[in-house]
Amino acid sequence: MTATQYLADWRPYPFAIAETRLDFTLAARTTRVRSAIDFRRTGPGDLVLDGAGLKTLSMTIDGRPVDPALIRADQEKLIIPADQLPESFTFEAEVQIDPEANTALEGLYLSGGMFCTQCEAEGFRHITWYPDRPDVMAPFRVEIHSDKPVLLSNGNPVNTAPGHASWHDPWPKPAYLFALVAGDLRAIPDSFTTASGRKVALNVWVRPGDEPRAGYAMESLIRSMKWDEEAYGREYDLDVFNIVAVDDFNMGAMENKGLNIFNSKLVLATAETATDGDYERIEGVIGHEYFHNWTGNRITCRDWFQLCLKEGLTVFRDQQFTSDMRSAAVKRIHDVQTLRARQFREDAGPLSHPPRPDHYQEINNFYTATVYEKGAEVIGMLKRLVGDEGYRKALDLYFDRHDGQACTIEDWIAVFQDATGRDLVQFKRWYTDAGTPRLSLTEEWANGKLVLNFRQHTAPTPGQAEKPARVIPIVLGLIGPNGDEVLPTTVLEMTEERQSFSFEGLGARPVVSLLRGFSAPVTVAREMTADEQALLLAHDTDPCARWQAGHDLALDALIDRTRGKAGGEALIRALGGLLDDAEADPAFAALCLSLPGEEEIATTIAASGAVPDPDAIHAARRGLVQDIAEAHEVALTRLFDAMAPQGPYRPDADGSARRSLRLACLGYLGRLDDGNRADTLFADAGNMTERQGALEQLIALDRDADALARFAAEFRDNRLVMDKWFMVQPLRAAPEKAVARARALAARPDFDWKNPNRFRALISGLTANHAGFHAADGSGYDFLADWLMKLDPVNPQTTARMCSAFETISRYDTGRQDKARAALRRIAAMPGLSRNTSEMVTRILAGAA
């Protein structure tokens, strides 16, 4: 087990690097890497270099051999005492590595015959000896020797000839941003002229045959570059920008300077193979990685504890980008849904941690929803507090002050304080305190005066018992009983544990439209009647708060039904009014028709102190769908027909909105027509969005055999589409059949479990089937444990991330808890378990004790 790393122990590296020179001779089993690193002492200390899995052939300092006995193999470090070093020197090494055997996909590895790299967070140490930490930055020169036709690295090309290429990246960068790709690739070329008039060559590189599916990625890149200039004043700084699609990749994408490496599922798309959601994710992730050029590359994080500095900020920027490219209201609601589904769940369990943790054992386990999504929410709150002008002023200062530096959260907060004059000491708790604050509201009404009494409380989390009050921006409005807005959007700042705000001169008691725009990542406890929720659903002027009212109305009804009570009448009435006007905003109507998921229902029940029953939750949700379908069959049929395609497929906001409403209606109508419409739509659909939606409906109705066979026959050679096929079957299957489906799929010869996309597709499909995964007999837990134990020796990073499916086990009944713990203990006892997986399992078991 790796020793725990603590933020308090961080010390600056005692050397600066003037330049790093790398020379690669690529071979599948015997790649040779020669390095020359020019060091200059900047402080006291030994020279510490990281290395893992390296066959060291030679090492010298200024030409003098280095004693191999200085390598501490158990710690994967080379330590040269300070008294053996001059003030400035060149360290040179030659090592041999085995890319073909690198199934962990960290460092340099092979993907279908193509050499590629993944160095974040600590992958560069698998390539050569180097100070593999983000605060050590240097310009790189790279020579590549290979018989592969395309040889790429960071920066600008210096020269290219058959079998050889030279690259120079003039901008100092840490080793985690290094990238190399060599393979048989085809380019989709274009160019972009920056605001200052420089022409940048753009390329999206794909495997032969994939060229027709890469056009949207290029369009998204150009939109991203233009948006960043207009919204943030950031111009691209190299002569070329390359994106490469890779089939075997642990993450979604990587922002390596000038050479972004992408999981191919986030590059390749056509109407026949990609859904609307795929198109939006491609656009968003292309933007995210491009925006990292400034918020992550030009300015990076000092250490990995500060990961949310680059990731939270860049997620916030990509959310802004997608909002501007599509529907801002729909995007915000989707972001809220994602935050609640992933980050709130994380905050409520044994894996809870602050956006900036103060310790870790394996940094790869902290690429979490808290770092990314909550990190973005914290920046959104900052922007609300200082305003648009203050935010832009602070960001301009951030770029001017810290360009070329590796920074901390303290640097980030100081920029906002200096730019706006605000004291943000208390606000910083959002970065250092774990957990989701619970905001309670009670109201007092008398003589035209409304008093709102707020209380905030954050429950204890692992390692953090006491949670002082945070700054919470509460954005609200007031809606009169006739549906008129009597108080427009107002921002309140809560800074105490208890705080009251008064509104006078009101003619009648209004309904509070609370947390508009989801102004803070908190949960809310307040007493509301179904009529008040219905009023907000019908009349609230804020789309997020309006959707929230309908969502809460549905959630309350579903919880009542899990407890054997009647529920849903007010919701069914309110949806009638929404359906009458659904064509005015199809995307919003589709969101309101989408009932809370079973996982969210379980989370809400557990938060109340009760024990959720996955089977009762599934039955309650299924029953409410049936009742809504029967009550509104005519309106749902009308909308399903009205949302039929109008012309060729386009992956834009309007077309996506119409398809989302059509599929939402189909989800209800299938309960009445036994899937006949879904069967017809599957056969006739001209796009993957409707085709996959119809297939999912047929699986849910157990009418899928023919459709699944046709789908597999048509797309068996398309690896990304077949990932969908593997995922939707356990995801949409009846709970009692989900594990059996997963087992049957795992036994197929085309279940390439060593490919992260295929593995995640099947396993996440099962774990997202709430009642299926949490089957009372423990079969879901055993299936997951078996496969995690099989994958861990091959790819520990992916294994560890999939362990999070167990993080909620302590909320369920004793029988399920015992079976889940037994499965986790089997994993923990496995000989040779990776440090990645061991840390995750240990944390989950500790929280479930």
PDB file of C-alpha atoms in Angstrom, residues 452-545:
ATOM      1  CA  LEU A 452     -38.026  33.653   5.544  1.00  0.00           C
ATOM      2  CA  ASN A 453     -36.062  31.823   8.233  1.00  0.00           C
ATOM      3  CA  PHE A 454     -33.134  29.829   6.885  1.00  0.00           C
ATOM      4  CA  ARG A 455     -30.895  27.343   8.633  1.00  0.00           C
ATOM      5  CA  GLN A 456     -27.895  25.587   7.138  1.00  0.00           C
ATOM      6  CA  HIS A 457     -26.382  22.355   8.386  1.00  0.00           C
ATOM      7  CA  THR A 458     -23.792  19.992   6.907  1.00  0.00           C
ATOM      8  CA  ALA A 459     -23.701  16.471   8.284  1.00  0.00           C
ATOM      9  CA  PRO A 460     -20.386  14.936   9.408  1.00  0.00           C
ATOM     10  CA  THR A 461     -18.324  13.233   6.711  1.00  0.00           C
ATOM     11  CA  PRO A 462     -15.295  10.924   6.988  1.00  0.00           C
ATOM     12  CA  GLY A 463     -12.593  12.866   8.805  1.00  0.00           C
ATOM     13  CA  GLN A 464     -14.696  16.026   9.207  1.00  0.00           C
ATOM     14  CA  ALA A 465     -17.168  16.182  12.070  1.00  0.00           C
ATOM     15  CA  GLU A 466     -17.667  19.916  12.584  1.00  0.00           C
ATOM     16  CA  LYS A 467     -18.780  22.041   9.629  1.00  0.00           C
ATOM     17  CA  PRO A 468     -18.931  25.811  10.200  1.00  0.00           C
ATOM     18  CA  ALA A 469     -21.442  27.893   8.250  1.00  0.00           C
ATOM     19  CA  ARG A 470     -20.613  28.586   4.619  1.00  0.00           C
ATOM     20  CA  VAL A 471     -21.495  31.475   2.330  1.00  0.00           C
ATOM     21  CA  ILE A 472     -24.605  30.382   0.423  1.00  0.00           C
ATOM     22  CA  PRO A 473     -25.975  32.561  -2.385  1.00  0.00           C
ATOM     23  CA  ILE A 474     -29.749  32.072  -2.250  1.00  0.00           C
ATOM     24  CA  VAL A 475     -31.401  33.280  -5.442  1.00  0.00           C
ATOM     25  CA  LEU A 476     -35.176  33.544  -5.184  1.00  0.00           C
ATOM     26  CA  GLY A 477     -38.334  35.237  -6.402  1.00  0.00           C
ATOM     27  CA  LEU A 478     -41.926  35.418  -5.179  1.00  0.00           C
ATOM     28  CA  ILE A 479     -44.943  34.187  -7.152  1.00  0.00           C
ATOM     29  CA  GLY A 480     -48.407  35.478  -6.241  1.00  0.00           C
ATOM     30  CA  PRO A 481     -51.414  33.168  -5.882  1.00  0.00           C
ATOM     31  CA  ASN A 482     -52.626  34.240  -9.354  1.00  0.00           C
ATOM     32  CA  GLY A 483     -49.315  33.196 -10.936  1.00  0.00           C
ATOM     33  CA  ASP A 484     -47.832  36.703 -11.280  1.00  0.00           C
ATOM     34  CA  GLU A 485     -44.270  37.345 -10.194  1.00  0.00           C
ATOM     35  CA  VAL A 486     -44.448  39.830  -7.291  1.00  0.00           C
ATOM     36  CA  LEU A 487     -40.704  39.846  -6.561  1.00  0.00           C
ATOM     37  CA  PRO A 488     -38.218  39.416  -9.400  1.00  0.00           C
ATOM     38  CA  THR A 489     -35.033  37.413  -9.038  1.00  0.00           C
ATOM     39  CA  THR A 490     -33.138  38.511  -5.921  1.00  0.00           C
ATOM     40  CA  VAL A 491     -29.819  37.311  -4.518  1.00  0.00           C
ATOM     41  CA  LEU A 492     -29.566  36.793  -0.746  1.00  0.00           C
ATOM     42  CA  GLU A 493     -26.249  35.996   0.920  1.00  0.00           C
ATOM     43  CA  MET A 494     -26.449  33.601   3.812  1.00  0.00           C
ATOM     44  CA  THR A 495     -23.345  33.612   6.023  1.00  0.00           C
ATOM     45  CA  GLU A 496     -24.628  32.381   9.391  1.00  0.00           C
ATOM     46  CA  GLU A 497     -26.021  29.089  10.595  1.00  0.00           C
ATOM     47  CA  ARG A 498     -29.414  30.783  11.020  1.00  0.00           C
ATOM     48  CA  GLN A 499     -30.499  33.856   9.108  1.00  0.00           C
ATOM     49  CA  SER A 500     -33.806  35.586   8.333  1.00  0.00           C
ATOM     50  CA  PHE A 501     -34.865  37.858   5.483  1.00  0.00           C
ATOM     51  CA  SER A 502     -38.050  39.957   5.316  1.00  0.00           C
ATOM     52  CA  PHE A 503     -40.239  41.171   2.445  1.00  0.00           C
ATOM     53  CA  GLU A 504     -42.954  43.740   3.114  1.00  0.00           C
ATOM     54  CA  GLY A 505     -45.830  45.388   1.268  1.00  0.00           C
ATOM     55  CA  LEU A 506     -47.204  42.183  -0.229  1.00  0.00           C
ATOM     56  CA  GLY A 507     -50.888  42.039  -1.071  1.00  0.00           C
ATOM     57  CA  ALA A 508     -51.295  38.310  -0.628  1.00  0.00           C
ATOM     58  CA  ARG A 509     -49.133  35.498   0.623  1.00  0.00           C
ATOM     59  CA  PRO A 510     -46.833  34.465  -2.226  1.00  0.00           C
ATOM     60  CA  VAL A 511     -45.127  31.172  -2.971  1.00  0.00           C
ATOM     61  CA  VAL A 512     -41.338  31.301  -2.697  1.00  0.00           C
ATOM     62  CA  SER A 513     -39.507  30.366  -5.880  1.00  0.00           C
ATOM     63  CA  LEU A 514     -36.363  29.140  -4.147  1.00  0.00           C
ATOM     64  CA  LEU A 515     -32.837  28.493  -5.388  1.00  0.00           C
ATOM     65  CA  ARG A 516     -33.403  29.913  -8.869  1.00  0.00           C
ATOM     66  CA  GLY A 517     -30.834  28.736 -11.360  1.00  0.00           C
ATOM     67  CA  PHE A 518     -29.857  26.235  -8.668  1.00  0.00           C
ATOM     68  CA  SER A 519     -27.769  28.983  -7.110  1.00  0.00           C
ATOM     69  CA  ALA A 520     -25.919  26.726  -4.640  1.00  0.00           C
ATOM     70  CA  PRO A 521     -25.182  22.969  -4.439  1.00  0.00           C
ATOM     71  CA  VAL A 522     -27.385  22.310  -1.411  1.00  0.00           C
ATOM     72  CA  THR A 523     -30.385  20.185  -0.558  1.00  0.00           C
ATOM     73  CA  VAL A 524     -33.550  21.937   0.569  1.00  0.00           C
ATOM     74  CA  ALA A 525     -35.986  21.082   3.359  1.00  0.00           C
ATOM     75  CA  ARG A 526     -39.237  23.060   3.280  1.00  0.00           C
ATOM     76  CA  GLU A 527     -42.934  22.401   3.713  1.00  0.00           C
ATOM     77  CA  MET A 528     -44.866  22.841   0.474  1.00  0.00           C
ATOM     78  CA  THR A 529     -48.314  21.710  -0.544  1.00  0.00           C
ATOM     79  CA  ALA A 530     -48.897  19.936  -3.817  1.00  0.00           C
ATOM     80  CA  ASP A 531     -50.940  22.952  -4.951  1.00  0.00           C
ATOM     81  CA  GLU A 532     -48.004  25.300  -4.303  1.00  0.00           C
ATOM     82  CA  GLN A 533     -45.666  23.042  -6.260  1.00  0.00           C
ATOM     83  CA  ALA A 534     -48.182  22.885  -9.098  1.00  0.00           C
ATOM     84  CA  LEU A 535     -48.452  26.690  -9.093  1.00  0.00           C
ATOM     85  CA  LEU A 536     -44.693  27.050  -9.528  1.00  0.00           C
ATOM     86  CA  LEU A 537     -44.644  24.384 -12.238  1.00  0.00           C
ATOM     87  CA  ALA A 538     -47.283  26.337 -14.138  1.00  0.00           C
ATOM     88  CA  HIS A 539     -46.091  29.926 -13.573  1.00  0.00           C
ATOM     89  CA  ASP A 540     -42.523  30.250 -12.271  1.00  0.00           C
ATOM     90  CA  THR A 541     -40.472  32.536 -14.501  1.00  0.00           C
ATOM     91  CA  ASP A 542     -37.205  30.737 -13.736  1.00  0.00           C
ATOM     92  CA  PRO A 543     -36.924  27.511 -15.787  1.00  0.00           C
ATOM     93  CA  CYS A 544     -34.741  25.722 -13.239  1.00  0.00           C
ATOM     94  CA  ALA A 545     -37.053  26.521 -10.314  1.00  0.00           C
TER      95      ALA A 545
END
